[in-house]
CSV table of C-alpha atoms in Angstrom, one decimal:
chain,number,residue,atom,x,y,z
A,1,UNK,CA,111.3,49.1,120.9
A,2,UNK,CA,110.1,45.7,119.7
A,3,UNK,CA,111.2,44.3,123.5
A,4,UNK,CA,109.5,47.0,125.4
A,5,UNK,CA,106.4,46.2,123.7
A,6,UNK,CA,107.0,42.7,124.3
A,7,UNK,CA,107.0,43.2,127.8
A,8,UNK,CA,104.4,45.2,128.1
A,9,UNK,CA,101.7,43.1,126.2
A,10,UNK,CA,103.4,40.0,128.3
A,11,UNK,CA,102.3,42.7,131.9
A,12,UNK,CA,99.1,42.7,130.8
A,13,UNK,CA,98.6,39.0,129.5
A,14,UNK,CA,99.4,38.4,132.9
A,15,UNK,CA,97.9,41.1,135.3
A,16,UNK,CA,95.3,41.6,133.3
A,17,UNK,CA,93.8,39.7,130.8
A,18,UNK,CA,94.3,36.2,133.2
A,19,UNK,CA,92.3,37.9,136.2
A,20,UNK,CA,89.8,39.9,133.7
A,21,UNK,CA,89.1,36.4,131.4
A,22,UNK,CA,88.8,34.4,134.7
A,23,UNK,CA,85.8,36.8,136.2
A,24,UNK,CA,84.3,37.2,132.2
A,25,UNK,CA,83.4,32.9,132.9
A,26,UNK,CA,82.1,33.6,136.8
A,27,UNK,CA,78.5,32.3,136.4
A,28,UNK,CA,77.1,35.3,138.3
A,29,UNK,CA,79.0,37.9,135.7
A,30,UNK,CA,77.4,36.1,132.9
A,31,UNK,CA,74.1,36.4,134.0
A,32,UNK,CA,74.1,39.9,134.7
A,33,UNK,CA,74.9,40.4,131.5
A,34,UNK,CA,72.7,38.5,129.9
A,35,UNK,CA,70.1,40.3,132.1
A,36,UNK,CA,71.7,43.5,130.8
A,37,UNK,CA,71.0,42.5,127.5
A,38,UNK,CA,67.7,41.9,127.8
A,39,UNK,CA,67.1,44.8,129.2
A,40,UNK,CA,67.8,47.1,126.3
A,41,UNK,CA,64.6,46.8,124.6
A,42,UNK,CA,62.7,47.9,127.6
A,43,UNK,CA,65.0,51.3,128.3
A,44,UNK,CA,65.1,52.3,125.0
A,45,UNK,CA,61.3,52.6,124.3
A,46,UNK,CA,60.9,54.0,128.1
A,47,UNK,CA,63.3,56.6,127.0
A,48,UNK,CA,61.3,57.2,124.0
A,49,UNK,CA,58.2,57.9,126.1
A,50,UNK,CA,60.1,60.5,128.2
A,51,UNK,CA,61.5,62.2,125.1
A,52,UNK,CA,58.3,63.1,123.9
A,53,UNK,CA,57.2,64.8,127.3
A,54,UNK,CA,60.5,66.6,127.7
A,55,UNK,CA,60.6,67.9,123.9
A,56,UNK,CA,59.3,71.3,124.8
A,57,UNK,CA,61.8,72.3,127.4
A,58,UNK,CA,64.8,71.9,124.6
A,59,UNK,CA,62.3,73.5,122.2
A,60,UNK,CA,60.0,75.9,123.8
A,61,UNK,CA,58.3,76.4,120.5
A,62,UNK,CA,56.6,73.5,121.2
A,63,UNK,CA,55.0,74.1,124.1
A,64,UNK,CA,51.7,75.7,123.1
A,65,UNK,CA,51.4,72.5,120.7
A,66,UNK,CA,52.1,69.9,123.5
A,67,UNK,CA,49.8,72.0,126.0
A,68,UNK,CA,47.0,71.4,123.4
A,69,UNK,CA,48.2,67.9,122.3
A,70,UNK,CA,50.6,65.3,124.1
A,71,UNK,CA,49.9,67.1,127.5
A,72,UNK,CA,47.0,66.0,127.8
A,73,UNK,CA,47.4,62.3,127.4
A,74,UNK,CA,50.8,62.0,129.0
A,75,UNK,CA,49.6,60.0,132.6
A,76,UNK,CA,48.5,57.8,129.8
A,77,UNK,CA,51.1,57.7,127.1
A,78,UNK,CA,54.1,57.5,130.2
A,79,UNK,CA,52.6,54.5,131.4
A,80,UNK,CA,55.2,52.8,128.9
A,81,UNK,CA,57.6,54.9,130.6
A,82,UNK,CA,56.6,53.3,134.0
A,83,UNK,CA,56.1,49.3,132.6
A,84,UNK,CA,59.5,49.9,131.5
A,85,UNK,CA,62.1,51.8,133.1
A,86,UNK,CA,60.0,52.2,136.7
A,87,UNK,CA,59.8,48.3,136.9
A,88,UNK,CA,63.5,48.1,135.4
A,89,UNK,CA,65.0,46.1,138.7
A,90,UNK,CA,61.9,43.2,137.7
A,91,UNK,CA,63.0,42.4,134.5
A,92,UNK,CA,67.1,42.3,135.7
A,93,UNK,CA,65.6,40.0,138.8
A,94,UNK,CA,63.8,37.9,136.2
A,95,UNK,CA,66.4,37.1,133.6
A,96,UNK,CA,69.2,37.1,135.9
A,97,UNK,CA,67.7,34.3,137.7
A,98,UNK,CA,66.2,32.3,134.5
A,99,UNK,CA,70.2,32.8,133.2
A,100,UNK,CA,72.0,32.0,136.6
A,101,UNK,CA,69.6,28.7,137.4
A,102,UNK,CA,70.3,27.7,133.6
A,103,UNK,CA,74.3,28.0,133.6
A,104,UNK,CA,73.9,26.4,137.0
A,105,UNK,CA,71.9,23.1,135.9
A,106,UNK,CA,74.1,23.2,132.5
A,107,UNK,CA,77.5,23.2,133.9
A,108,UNK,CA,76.9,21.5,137.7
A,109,UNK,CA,74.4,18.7,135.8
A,110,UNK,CA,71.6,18.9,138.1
A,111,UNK,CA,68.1,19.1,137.1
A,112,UNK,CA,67.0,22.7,137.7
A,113,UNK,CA,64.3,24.3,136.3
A,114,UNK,CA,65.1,28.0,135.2
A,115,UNK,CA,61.7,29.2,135.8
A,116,UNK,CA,62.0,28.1,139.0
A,117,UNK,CA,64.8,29.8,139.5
A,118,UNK,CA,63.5,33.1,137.7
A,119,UNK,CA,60.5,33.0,140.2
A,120,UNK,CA,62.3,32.5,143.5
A,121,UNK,CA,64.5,34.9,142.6
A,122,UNK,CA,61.4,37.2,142.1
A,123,UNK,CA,59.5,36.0,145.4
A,124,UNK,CA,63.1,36.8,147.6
A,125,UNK,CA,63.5,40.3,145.2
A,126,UNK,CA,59.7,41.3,146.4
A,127,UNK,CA,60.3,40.3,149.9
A,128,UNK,CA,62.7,43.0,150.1
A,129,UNK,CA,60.4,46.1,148.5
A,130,UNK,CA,58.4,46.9,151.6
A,131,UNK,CA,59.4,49.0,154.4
A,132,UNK,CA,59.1,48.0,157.9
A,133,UNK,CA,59.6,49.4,160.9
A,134,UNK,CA,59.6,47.6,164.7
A,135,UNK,CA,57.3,49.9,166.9
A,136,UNK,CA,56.5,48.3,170.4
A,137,UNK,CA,58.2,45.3,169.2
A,138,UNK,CA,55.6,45.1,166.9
A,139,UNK,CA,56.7,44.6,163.0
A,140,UNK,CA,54.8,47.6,161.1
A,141,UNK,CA,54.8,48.6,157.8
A,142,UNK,CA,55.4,52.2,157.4
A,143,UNK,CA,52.6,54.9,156.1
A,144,UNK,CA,54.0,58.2,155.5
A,145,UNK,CA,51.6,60.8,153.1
A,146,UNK,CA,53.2,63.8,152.9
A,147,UNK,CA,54.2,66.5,149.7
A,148,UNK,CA,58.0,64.9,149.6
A,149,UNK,CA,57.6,61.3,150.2
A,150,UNK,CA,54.6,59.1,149.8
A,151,UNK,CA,54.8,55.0,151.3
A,152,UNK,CA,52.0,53.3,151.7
A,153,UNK,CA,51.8,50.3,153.6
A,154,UNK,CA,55.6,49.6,153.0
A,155,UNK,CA,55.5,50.5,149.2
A,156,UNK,CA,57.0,53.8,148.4
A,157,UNK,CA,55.7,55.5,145.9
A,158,UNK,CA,57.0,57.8,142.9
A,159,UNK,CA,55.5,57.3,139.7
A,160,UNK,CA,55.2,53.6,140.6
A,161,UNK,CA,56.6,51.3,143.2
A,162,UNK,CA,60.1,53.1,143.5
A,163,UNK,CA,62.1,50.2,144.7
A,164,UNK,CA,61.2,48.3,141.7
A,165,UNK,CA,63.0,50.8,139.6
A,166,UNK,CA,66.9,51.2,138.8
A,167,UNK,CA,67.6,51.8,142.4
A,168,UNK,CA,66.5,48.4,142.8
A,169,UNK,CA,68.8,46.4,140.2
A,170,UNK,CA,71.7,45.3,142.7
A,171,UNK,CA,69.2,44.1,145.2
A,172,UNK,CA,67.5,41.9,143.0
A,173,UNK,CA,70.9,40.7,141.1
A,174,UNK,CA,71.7,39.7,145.0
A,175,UNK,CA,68.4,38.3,145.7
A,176,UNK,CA,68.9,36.2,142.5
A,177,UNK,CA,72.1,34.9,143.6
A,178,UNK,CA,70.4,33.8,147.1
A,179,UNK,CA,67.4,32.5,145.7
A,180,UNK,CA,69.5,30.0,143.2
A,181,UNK,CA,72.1,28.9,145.2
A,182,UNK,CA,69.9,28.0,147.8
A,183,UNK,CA,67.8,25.7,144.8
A,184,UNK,CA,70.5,24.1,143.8
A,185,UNK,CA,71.9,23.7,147.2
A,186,UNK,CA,68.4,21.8,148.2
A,187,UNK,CA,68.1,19.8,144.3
A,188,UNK,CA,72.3,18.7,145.1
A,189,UNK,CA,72.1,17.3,148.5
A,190,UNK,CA,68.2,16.1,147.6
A,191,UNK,CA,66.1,18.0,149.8
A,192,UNK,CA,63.3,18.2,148.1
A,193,UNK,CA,59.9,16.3,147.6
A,194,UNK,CA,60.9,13.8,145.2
A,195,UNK,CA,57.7,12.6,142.3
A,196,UNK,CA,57.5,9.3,140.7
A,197,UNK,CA,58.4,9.0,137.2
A,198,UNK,CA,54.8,8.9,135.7
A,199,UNK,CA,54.2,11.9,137.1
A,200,UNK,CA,54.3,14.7,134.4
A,201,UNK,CA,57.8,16.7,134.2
A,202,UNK,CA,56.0,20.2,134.6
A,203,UNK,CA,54.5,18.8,138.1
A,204,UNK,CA,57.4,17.5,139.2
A,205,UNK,CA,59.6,20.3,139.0
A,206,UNK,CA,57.4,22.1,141.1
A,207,UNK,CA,56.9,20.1,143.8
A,208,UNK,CA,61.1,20.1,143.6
A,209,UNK,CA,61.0,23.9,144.4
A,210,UNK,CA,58.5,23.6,147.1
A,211,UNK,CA,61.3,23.2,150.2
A,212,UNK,CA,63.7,25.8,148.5
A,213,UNK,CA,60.7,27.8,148.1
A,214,UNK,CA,60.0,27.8,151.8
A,215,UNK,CA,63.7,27.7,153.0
A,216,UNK,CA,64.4,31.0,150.9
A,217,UNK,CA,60.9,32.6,152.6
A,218,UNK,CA,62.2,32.0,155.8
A,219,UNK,CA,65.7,33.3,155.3
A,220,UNK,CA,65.0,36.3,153.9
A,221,UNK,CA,62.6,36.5,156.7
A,222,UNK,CA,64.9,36.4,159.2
A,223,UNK,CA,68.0,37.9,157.7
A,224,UNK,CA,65.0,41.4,157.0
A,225,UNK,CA,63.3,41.1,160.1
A,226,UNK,CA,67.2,41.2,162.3
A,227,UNK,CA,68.1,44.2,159.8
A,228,UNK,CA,64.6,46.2,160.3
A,229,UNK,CA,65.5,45.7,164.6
A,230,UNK,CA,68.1,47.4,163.8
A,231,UNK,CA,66.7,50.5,161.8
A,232,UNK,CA,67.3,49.1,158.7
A,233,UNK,CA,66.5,46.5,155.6
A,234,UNK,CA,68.0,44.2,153.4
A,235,UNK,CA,67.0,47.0,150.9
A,236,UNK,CA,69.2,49.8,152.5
A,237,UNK,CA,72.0,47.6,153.3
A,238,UNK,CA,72.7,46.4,149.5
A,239,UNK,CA,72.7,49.8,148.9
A,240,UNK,CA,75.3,51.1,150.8
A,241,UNK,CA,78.4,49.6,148.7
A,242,UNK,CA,76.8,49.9,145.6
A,243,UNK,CA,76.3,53.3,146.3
A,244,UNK,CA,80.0,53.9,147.3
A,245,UNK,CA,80.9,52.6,143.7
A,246,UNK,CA,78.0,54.3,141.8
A,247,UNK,CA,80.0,57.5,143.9
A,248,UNK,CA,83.0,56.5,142.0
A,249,UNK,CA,82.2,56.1,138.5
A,250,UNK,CA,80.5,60.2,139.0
A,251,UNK,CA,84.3,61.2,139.5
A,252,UNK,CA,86.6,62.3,136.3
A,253,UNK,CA,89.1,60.0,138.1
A,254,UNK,CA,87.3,57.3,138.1
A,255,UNK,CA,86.3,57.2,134.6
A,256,UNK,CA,89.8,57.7,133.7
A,257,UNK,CA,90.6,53.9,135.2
A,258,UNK,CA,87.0,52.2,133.7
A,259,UNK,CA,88.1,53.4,130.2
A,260,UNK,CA,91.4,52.3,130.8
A,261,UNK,CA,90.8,48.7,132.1
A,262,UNK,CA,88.2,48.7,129.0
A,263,UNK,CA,90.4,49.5,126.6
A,264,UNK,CA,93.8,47.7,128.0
A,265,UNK,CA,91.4,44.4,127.5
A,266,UNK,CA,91.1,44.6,123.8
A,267,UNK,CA,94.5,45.2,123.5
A,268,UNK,CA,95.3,41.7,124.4
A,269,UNK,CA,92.5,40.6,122.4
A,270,UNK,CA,89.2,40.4,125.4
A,271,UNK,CA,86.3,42.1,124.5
A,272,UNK,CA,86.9,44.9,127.6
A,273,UNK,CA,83.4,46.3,126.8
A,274,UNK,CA,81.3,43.8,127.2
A,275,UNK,CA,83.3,42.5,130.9
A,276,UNK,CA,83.3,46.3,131.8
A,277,UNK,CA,79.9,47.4,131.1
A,278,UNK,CA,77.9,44.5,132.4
A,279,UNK,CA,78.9,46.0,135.9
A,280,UNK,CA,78.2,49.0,134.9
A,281,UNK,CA,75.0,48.8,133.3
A,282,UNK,CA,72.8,49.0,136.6
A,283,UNK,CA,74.9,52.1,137.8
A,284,UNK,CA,74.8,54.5,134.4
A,285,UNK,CA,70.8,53.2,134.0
A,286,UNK,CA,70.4,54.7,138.0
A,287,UNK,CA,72.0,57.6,137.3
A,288,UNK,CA,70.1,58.3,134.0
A,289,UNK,CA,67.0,58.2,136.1
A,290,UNK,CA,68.4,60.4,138.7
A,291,UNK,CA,69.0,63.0,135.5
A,292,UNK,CA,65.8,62.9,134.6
A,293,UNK,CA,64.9,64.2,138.5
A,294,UNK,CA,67.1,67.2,138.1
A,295,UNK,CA,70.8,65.4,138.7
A,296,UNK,CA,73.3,66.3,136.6
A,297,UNK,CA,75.4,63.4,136.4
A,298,UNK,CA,77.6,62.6,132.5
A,299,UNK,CA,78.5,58.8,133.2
A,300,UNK,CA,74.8,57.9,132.4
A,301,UNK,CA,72.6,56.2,129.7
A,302,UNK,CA,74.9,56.2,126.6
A,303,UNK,CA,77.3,58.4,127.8
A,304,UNK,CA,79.9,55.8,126.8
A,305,UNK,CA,79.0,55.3,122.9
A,306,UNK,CA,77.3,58.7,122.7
A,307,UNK,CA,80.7,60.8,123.5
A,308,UNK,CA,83.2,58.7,124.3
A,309,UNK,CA,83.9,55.7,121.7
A,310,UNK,CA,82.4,57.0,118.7
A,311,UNK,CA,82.9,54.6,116.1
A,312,UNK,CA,84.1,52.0,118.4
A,313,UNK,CA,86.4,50.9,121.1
A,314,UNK,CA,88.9,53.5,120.4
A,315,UNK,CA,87.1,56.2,119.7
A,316,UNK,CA,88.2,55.3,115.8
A,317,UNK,CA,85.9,57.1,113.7
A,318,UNK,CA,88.5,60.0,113.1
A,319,UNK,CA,91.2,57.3,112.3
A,320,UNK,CA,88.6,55.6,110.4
A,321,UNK,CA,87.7,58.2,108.2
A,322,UNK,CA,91.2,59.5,107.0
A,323,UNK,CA,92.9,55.7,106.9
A,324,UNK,CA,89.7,55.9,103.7
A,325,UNK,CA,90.9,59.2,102.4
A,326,UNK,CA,93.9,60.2,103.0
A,327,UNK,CA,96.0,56.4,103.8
A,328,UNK,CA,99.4,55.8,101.6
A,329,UNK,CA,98.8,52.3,102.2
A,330,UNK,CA,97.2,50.5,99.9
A,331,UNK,CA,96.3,48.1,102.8
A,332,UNK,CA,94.9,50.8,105.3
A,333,UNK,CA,93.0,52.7,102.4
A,334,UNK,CA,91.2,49.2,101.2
A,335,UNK,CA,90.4,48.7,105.0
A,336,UNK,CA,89.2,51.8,105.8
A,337,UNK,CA,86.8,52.0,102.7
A,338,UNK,CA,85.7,48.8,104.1
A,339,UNK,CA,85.5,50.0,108.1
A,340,UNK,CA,83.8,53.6,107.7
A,341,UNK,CA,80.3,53.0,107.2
A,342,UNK,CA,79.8,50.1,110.2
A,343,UNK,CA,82.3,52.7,112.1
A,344,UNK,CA,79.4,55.5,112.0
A,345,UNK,CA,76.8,53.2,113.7
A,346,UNK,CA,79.9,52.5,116.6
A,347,UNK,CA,80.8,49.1,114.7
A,348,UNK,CA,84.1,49.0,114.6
A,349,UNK,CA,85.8,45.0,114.9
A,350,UNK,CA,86.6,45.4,111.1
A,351,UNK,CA,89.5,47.6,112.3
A,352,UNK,CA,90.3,46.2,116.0
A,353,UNK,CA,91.0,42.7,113.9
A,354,UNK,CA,92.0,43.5,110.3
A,355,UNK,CA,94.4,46.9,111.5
A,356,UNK,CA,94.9,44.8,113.6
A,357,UNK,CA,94.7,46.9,117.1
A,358,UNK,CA,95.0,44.0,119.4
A,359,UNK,CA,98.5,43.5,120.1
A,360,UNK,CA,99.8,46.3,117.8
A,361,UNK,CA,102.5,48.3,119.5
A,362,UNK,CA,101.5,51.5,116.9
A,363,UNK,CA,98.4,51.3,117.7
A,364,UNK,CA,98.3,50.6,121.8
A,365,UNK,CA,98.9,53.9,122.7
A,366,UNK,CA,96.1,56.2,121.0
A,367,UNK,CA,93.8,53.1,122.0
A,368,UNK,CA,94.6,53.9,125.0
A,369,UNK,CA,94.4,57.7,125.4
A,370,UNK,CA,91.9,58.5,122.8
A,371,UNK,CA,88.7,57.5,124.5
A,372,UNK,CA,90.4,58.8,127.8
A,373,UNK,CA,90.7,62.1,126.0
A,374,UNK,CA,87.7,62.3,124.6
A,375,UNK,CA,85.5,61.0,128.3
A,376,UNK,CA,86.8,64.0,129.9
A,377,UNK,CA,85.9,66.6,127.1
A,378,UNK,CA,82.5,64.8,127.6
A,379,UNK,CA,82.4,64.8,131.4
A,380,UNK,CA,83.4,68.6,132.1
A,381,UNK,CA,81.0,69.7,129.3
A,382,UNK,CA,78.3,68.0,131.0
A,383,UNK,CA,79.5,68.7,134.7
A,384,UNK,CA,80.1,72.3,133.9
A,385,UNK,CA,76.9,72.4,132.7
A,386,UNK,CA,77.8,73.4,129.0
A,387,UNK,CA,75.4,70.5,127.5
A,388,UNK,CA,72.6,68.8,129.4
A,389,UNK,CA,73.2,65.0,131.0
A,390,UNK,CA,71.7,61.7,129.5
A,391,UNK,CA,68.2,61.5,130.4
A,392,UNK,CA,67.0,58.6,128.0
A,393,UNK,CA,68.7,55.6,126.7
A,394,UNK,CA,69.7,55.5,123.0
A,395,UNK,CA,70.3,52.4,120.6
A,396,UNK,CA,74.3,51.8,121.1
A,397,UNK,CA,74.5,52.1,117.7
A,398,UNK,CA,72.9,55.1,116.9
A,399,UNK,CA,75.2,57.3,114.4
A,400,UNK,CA,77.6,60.4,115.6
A,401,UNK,CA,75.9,63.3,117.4
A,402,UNK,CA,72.1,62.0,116.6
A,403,UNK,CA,72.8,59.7,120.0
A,404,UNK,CA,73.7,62.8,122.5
A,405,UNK,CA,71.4,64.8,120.7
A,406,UNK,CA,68.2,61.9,121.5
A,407,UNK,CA,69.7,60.8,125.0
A,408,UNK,CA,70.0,64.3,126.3
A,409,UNK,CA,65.9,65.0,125.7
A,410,UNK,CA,67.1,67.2,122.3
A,411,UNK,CA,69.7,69.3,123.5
A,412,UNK,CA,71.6,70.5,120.3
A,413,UNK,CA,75.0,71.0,121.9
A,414,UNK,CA,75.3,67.5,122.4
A,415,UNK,CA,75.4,66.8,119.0
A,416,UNK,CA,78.2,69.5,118.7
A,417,UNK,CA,79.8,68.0,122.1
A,418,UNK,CA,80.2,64.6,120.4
A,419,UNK,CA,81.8,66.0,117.1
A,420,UNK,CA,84.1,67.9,119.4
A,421,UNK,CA,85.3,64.7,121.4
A,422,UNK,CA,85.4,62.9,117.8
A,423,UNK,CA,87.9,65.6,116.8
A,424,UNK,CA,89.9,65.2,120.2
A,425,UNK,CA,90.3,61.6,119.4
A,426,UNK,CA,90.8,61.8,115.9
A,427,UNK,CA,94.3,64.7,117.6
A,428,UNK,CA,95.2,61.9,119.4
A,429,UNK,CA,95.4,59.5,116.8
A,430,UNK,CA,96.5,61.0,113.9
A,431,UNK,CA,100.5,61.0,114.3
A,432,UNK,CA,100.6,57.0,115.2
A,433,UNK,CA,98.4,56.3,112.5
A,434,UNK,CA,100.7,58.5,110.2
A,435,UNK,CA,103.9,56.9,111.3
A,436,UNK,CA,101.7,52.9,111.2
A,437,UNK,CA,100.9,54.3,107.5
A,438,UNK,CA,104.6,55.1,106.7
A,439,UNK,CA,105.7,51.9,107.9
A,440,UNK,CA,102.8,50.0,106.1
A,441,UNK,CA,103.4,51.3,102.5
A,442,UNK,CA,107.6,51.0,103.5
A,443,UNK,CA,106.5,47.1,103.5
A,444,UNK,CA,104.5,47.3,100.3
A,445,UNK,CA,106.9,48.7,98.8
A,446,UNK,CA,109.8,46.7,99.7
A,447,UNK,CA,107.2,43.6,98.4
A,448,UNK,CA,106.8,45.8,94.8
């Protein structure tokens, strides 16, 4: 037993957390997720917006008060829907280049301004919005006005600038990349308009970004305008693999392999959620808009922590909960005590480190399967249409049931859905825990 798990855990040392740790420290991962990060203030009050104009269709009571009330106001109240999750792709373009230029000057040692970075990143990102269309040989931008589909002089428009919304995160994360390695290409092999010393730092940092600034212009000029000859855009094109993945992550199967790879990380001790979900983030954010439309899509918004690892990485809140109660141990009982209330708000490193989960061999296995077990309850509730998708995005840790109940616009059977997949993966993890109890209080009592 003890050499099967020994293999194992060496399998994924080697497969798996080597590759995985290796692409956590690529420069472009970690500035996607700091742009992740900083994103989360800016869905979760959008979301908020949208609840309130969507209350009334999960509680038609309402509706006579919100004709005479919140109806009346809402183009004015959802302009904090728009400045947030409508201009989403801006603030991922923004921070992404500010974090990408830093790490870049930081770790390379060349003087880089990150502002500079942010706001070539933003220029390129821009450059890419309008639509275009060669008619005569002539570059156009496109006008159609009709009841489906409004663009107006290359800007398509939905309730803002479409492009600039979720749709519009992997172009400017790409944009980002192209606008700051060309900087630092042009600051390392010193082409750029060099300033005396007197002159004041903030002066002379722009006058550095004036040639990257011009080179970058004409690139994506050129790289847009050979696209848009062909019937397409940079836009479009960025779109197409990122779409094929987005595709991918809709599909029970492929679900089945993200939670895995998430959870087969933390077993040998990387934080799989944080690697994981930093690609992710873009995609379930896209999708949660495309719910909002009328798409009916689970793996979106906070799909992940709203029905999937309640209490944790895991999905330990069950485990969590009886360990308190119902533990032999004197050791599991003192830690659950000390686990269950972070473990309802989805904090749960008190157990993946004091249990400990990471390189247990009682514990690998519901780690495992619990979560996996309790994403497909989730995802066929949702796809069948028993319970309504994610439409707005939820603090992570927002407690059991209140978070599908908030990010599905009020639906109550999502707070019933997400007891029901706390129960599945509390099944799951009740006989290991019971034989890692048995063995615990064995050892205490061999100590006595």
């Amino acid at each position: 037993m003890n050499t099967e798990n020994s293999k194992m855990f060496a399998f994924l040392d080697k497969y798996l957390m080597g590759p995985m740790g290796r692409v956590s420290q690529f420069r472009i991962v970690r500035g996607v997720m700091a742009a992740g990060m900083a994103s989360i203030p800016f869905t979760i009050v959008g979301s908020m917006f949208l609840i309130i104009s969507v209350l009334p269709q999960s509680f038609p009571a309402l509706t006579s008060i919100w004709a005479a009330s919140f109806d009346k106001v809402q183009s004015l109240y959802m302009l904090g829907n728009t400045a947030t999750m409508g201009i989403l792709a801006l603030y991922f373009c923004v921070v992404f280049g500010y974090e990408y230029t830093k790490i870049q000057a930081q770790e390379e040692k060349i003087p880089l301004s990150p502002v500079n970075g942010a706001l070539l990143s933003m220029m390129a990102f821009f450059m890419c919005l309008p639509q275009l269309v060669f008619e005569g040989g002539t570059a156009t931008l496109v006008t159609i006005l009709t009841d489906d589909q409004k663009i107006i002089d290359g800007w398509e428009m939905a309730g803002g600038v479409t492009r600039l919304g979720t749709t519009g995160i992997f172009t400017a994360i790409i944009m980002g990349i192209l606008a700051v390695k060309i900087y630092a290409f042009c600051v390392k092999k010193n082409i750029y308009i060099k300033m005396p010393d007197t002159v004041p730092t903030g002066v002379s940092s722009s006058f550095t970004a004036l040639i990257p600034t011009a080179l970058l212009a004409l690139l994506v000029i050129v790289i847009n305008g050979t696209l848009v000859a062909l019937g397409t855009d940079i836009f479009k094109v960025i779109a197409i693999p990122f779409g094929f993945v987005s595709n991918l992550t809709s599909t029970w199967v492929g679900l089945l392999v993200i939670y895995f790879l998430m959870h087969a990380l933390w077993i040998v001790g990387i934080h799989g959620a944080t690697i994981v979900t930093s690609f992710l983030t873009p995609i379930v954010l896209s999708n949660m808009v495309e719910n909002q439309s009328g798409a009916n899509i689970a793996f979106a918004g906070e799909f992940n922590n709203s029905f999937v690892t309640i209490g944790g990485s895991g999905a330990t809140l069950g485990m969590v909960i009886f360990i308190a109660f119902f533990a032999k141990s004197a050791q599991l009982s003192a830690l659950g005590k000390a686990a269950i209330v972070p473990s309802f708000f989805n904090i749960n490193e008190p157990i993946l480190f004091g249990m400990p989960v990471v390189y247990n061999p009682y514990t690998a296995i519901p780690f495992f399967l619990a979560p996996m077990a309790s994403m497909s309850v989730a995802y066929f509730a949702i796809n069948l249409g028993f319970v309504k998708p994610p439409i707005a995005q939820v603090a992570w840790p927002t407690p059991i049931g209140l978070s599908g109940f908030i990010g599905s616009g009020g639906d109550w059977r999502a707070f019933v859905l997400a007891v029901i997949c706390a129960l599945v993966a509390f099944l799951i993890w009740f006989p290991f825990i019971k034989m890692y109890d048995g063995k615990l209080l064995a050892e205490e009592k061999g100590k006595a």
